Coordinates of C-alpha atoms in Angstrom, one line a residue:
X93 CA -12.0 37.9 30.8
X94 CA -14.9 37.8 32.6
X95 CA -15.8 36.0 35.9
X96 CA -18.9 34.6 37.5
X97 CA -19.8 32.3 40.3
X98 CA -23.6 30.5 38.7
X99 CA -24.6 30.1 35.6
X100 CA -27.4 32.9 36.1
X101 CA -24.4 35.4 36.7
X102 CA -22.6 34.3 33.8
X103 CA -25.5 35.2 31.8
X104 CA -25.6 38.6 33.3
X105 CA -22.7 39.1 32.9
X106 CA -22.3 38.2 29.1
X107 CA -25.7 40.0 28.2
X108 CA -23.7 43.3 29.9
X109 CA -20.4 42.5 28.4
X110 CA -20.2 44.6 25.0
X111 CA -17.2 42.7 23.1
X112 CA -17.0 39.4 21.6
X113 CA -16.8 36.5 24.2
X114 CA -14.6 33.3 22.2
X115 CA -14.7 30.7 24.9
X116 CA -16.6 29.4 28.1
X117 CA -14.7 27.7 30.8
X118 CA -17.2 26.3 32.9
X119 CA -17.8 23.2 35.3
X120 CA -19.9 20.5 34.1
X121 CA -21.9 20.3 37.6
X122 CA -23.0 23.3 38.9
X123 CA -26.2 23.8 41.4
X124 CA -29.3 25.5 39.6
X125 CA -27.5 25.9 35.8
X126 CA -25.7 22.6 34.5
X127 CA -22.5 23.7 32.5
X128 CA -24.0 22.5 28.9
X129 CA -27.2 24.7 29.7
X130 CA -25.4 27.9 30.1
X131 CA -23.2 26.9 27.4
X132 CA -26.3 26.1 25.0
X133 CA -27.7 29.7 26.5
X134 CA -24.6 31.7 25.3
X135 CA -24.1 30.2 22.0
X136 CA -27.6 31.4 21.4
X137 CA -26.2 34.7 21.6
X138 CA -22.8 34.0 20.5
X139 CA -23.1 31.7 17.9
X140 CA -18.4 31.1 17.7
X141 CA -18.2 30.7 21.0
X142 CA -16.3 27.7 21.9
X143 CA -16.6 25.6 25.1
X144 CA -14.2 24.0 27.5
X145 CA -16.2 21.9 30.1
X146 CA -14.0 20.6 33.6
X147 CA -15.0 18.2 36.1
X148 CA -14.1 15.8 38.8
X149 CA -16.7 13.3 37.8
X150 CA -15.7 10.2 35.3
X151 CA -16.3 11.0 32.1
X152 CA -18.7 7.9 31.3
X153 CA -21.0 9.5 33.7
X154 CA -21.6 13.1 32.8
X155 CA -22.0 12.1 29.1
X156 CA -24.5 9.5 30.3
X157 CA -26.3 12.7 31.8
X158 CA -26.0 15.2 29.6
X159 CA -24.5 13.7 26.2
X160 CA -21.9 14.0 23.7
X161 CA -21.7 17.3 23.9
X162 CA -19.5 17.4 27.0
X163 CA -17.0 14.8 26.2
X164 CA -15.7 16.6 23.2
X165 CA -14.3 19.5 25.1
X166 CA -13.7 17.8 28.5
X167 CA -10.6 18.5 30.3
X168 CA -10.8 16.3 34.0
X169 CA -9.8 17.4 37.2
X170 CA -7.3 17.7 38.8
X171 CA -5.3 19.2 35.9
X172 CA -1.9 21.3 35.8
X173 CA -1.8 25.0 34.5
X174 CA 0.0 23.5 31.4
X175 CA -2.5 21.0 30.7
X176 CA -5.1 23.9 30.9
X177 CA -3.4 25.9 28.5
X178 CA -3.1 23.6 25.9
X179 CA -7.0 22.1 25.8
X180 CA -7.6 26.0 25.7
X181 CA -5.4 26.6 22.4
X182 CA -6.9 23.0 21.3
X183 CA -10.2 24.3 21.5
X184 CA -9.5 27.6 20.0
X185 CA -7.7 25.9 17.2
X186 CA -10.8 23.5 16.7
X187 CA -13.0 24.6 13.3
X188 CA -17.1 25.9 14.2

């Protein structure tokens, strides 16, 4: 697992990481690099890499802002540790 507090540092650290990375976890809102940027910047490099996007904003509002894209891998806050674990394995699960 790796960790990282922006987007930018997410980057870094991916581009440092030697293994395979299978999933992003990543706010939809973030200052400087939205969550669907970084996400479209490391599929770029990992091309299986699956996405899970969270947030406290309505749903009908970030897809407004930045499209489809985050609404089919949205899990909303605030959400328990089981409800985590299962949109994980759901988006695991989920075909390319």
């Amino acid at each position: 697992m790796l960790d990282a507090s922006t987007g930018e540092e997410a980057l870094q650290r991916a581009q440092q990481f030697a293994g395979p990375i299978h999933l992003l976890l990543s706010d939809v809102v973030m200052p400087h690099m939205s969550g669907p940027t970084l996400a479209a910047q490391l599929q770029a490099q990992y091309p299986t890499l699956k996405v899970l996007f969270i947030s406290g904003y309505p749903e009908s509002e970030l897809v407004h802002r930045y499209g489809a894209v985050v609404a089919r891998a949205l899990l909303s806050k605030p959400f328990t540790p089981d409800t985590l674990v299962r949109k994980v394995r759901e988006i695991l699960d989920m075909p390319l």
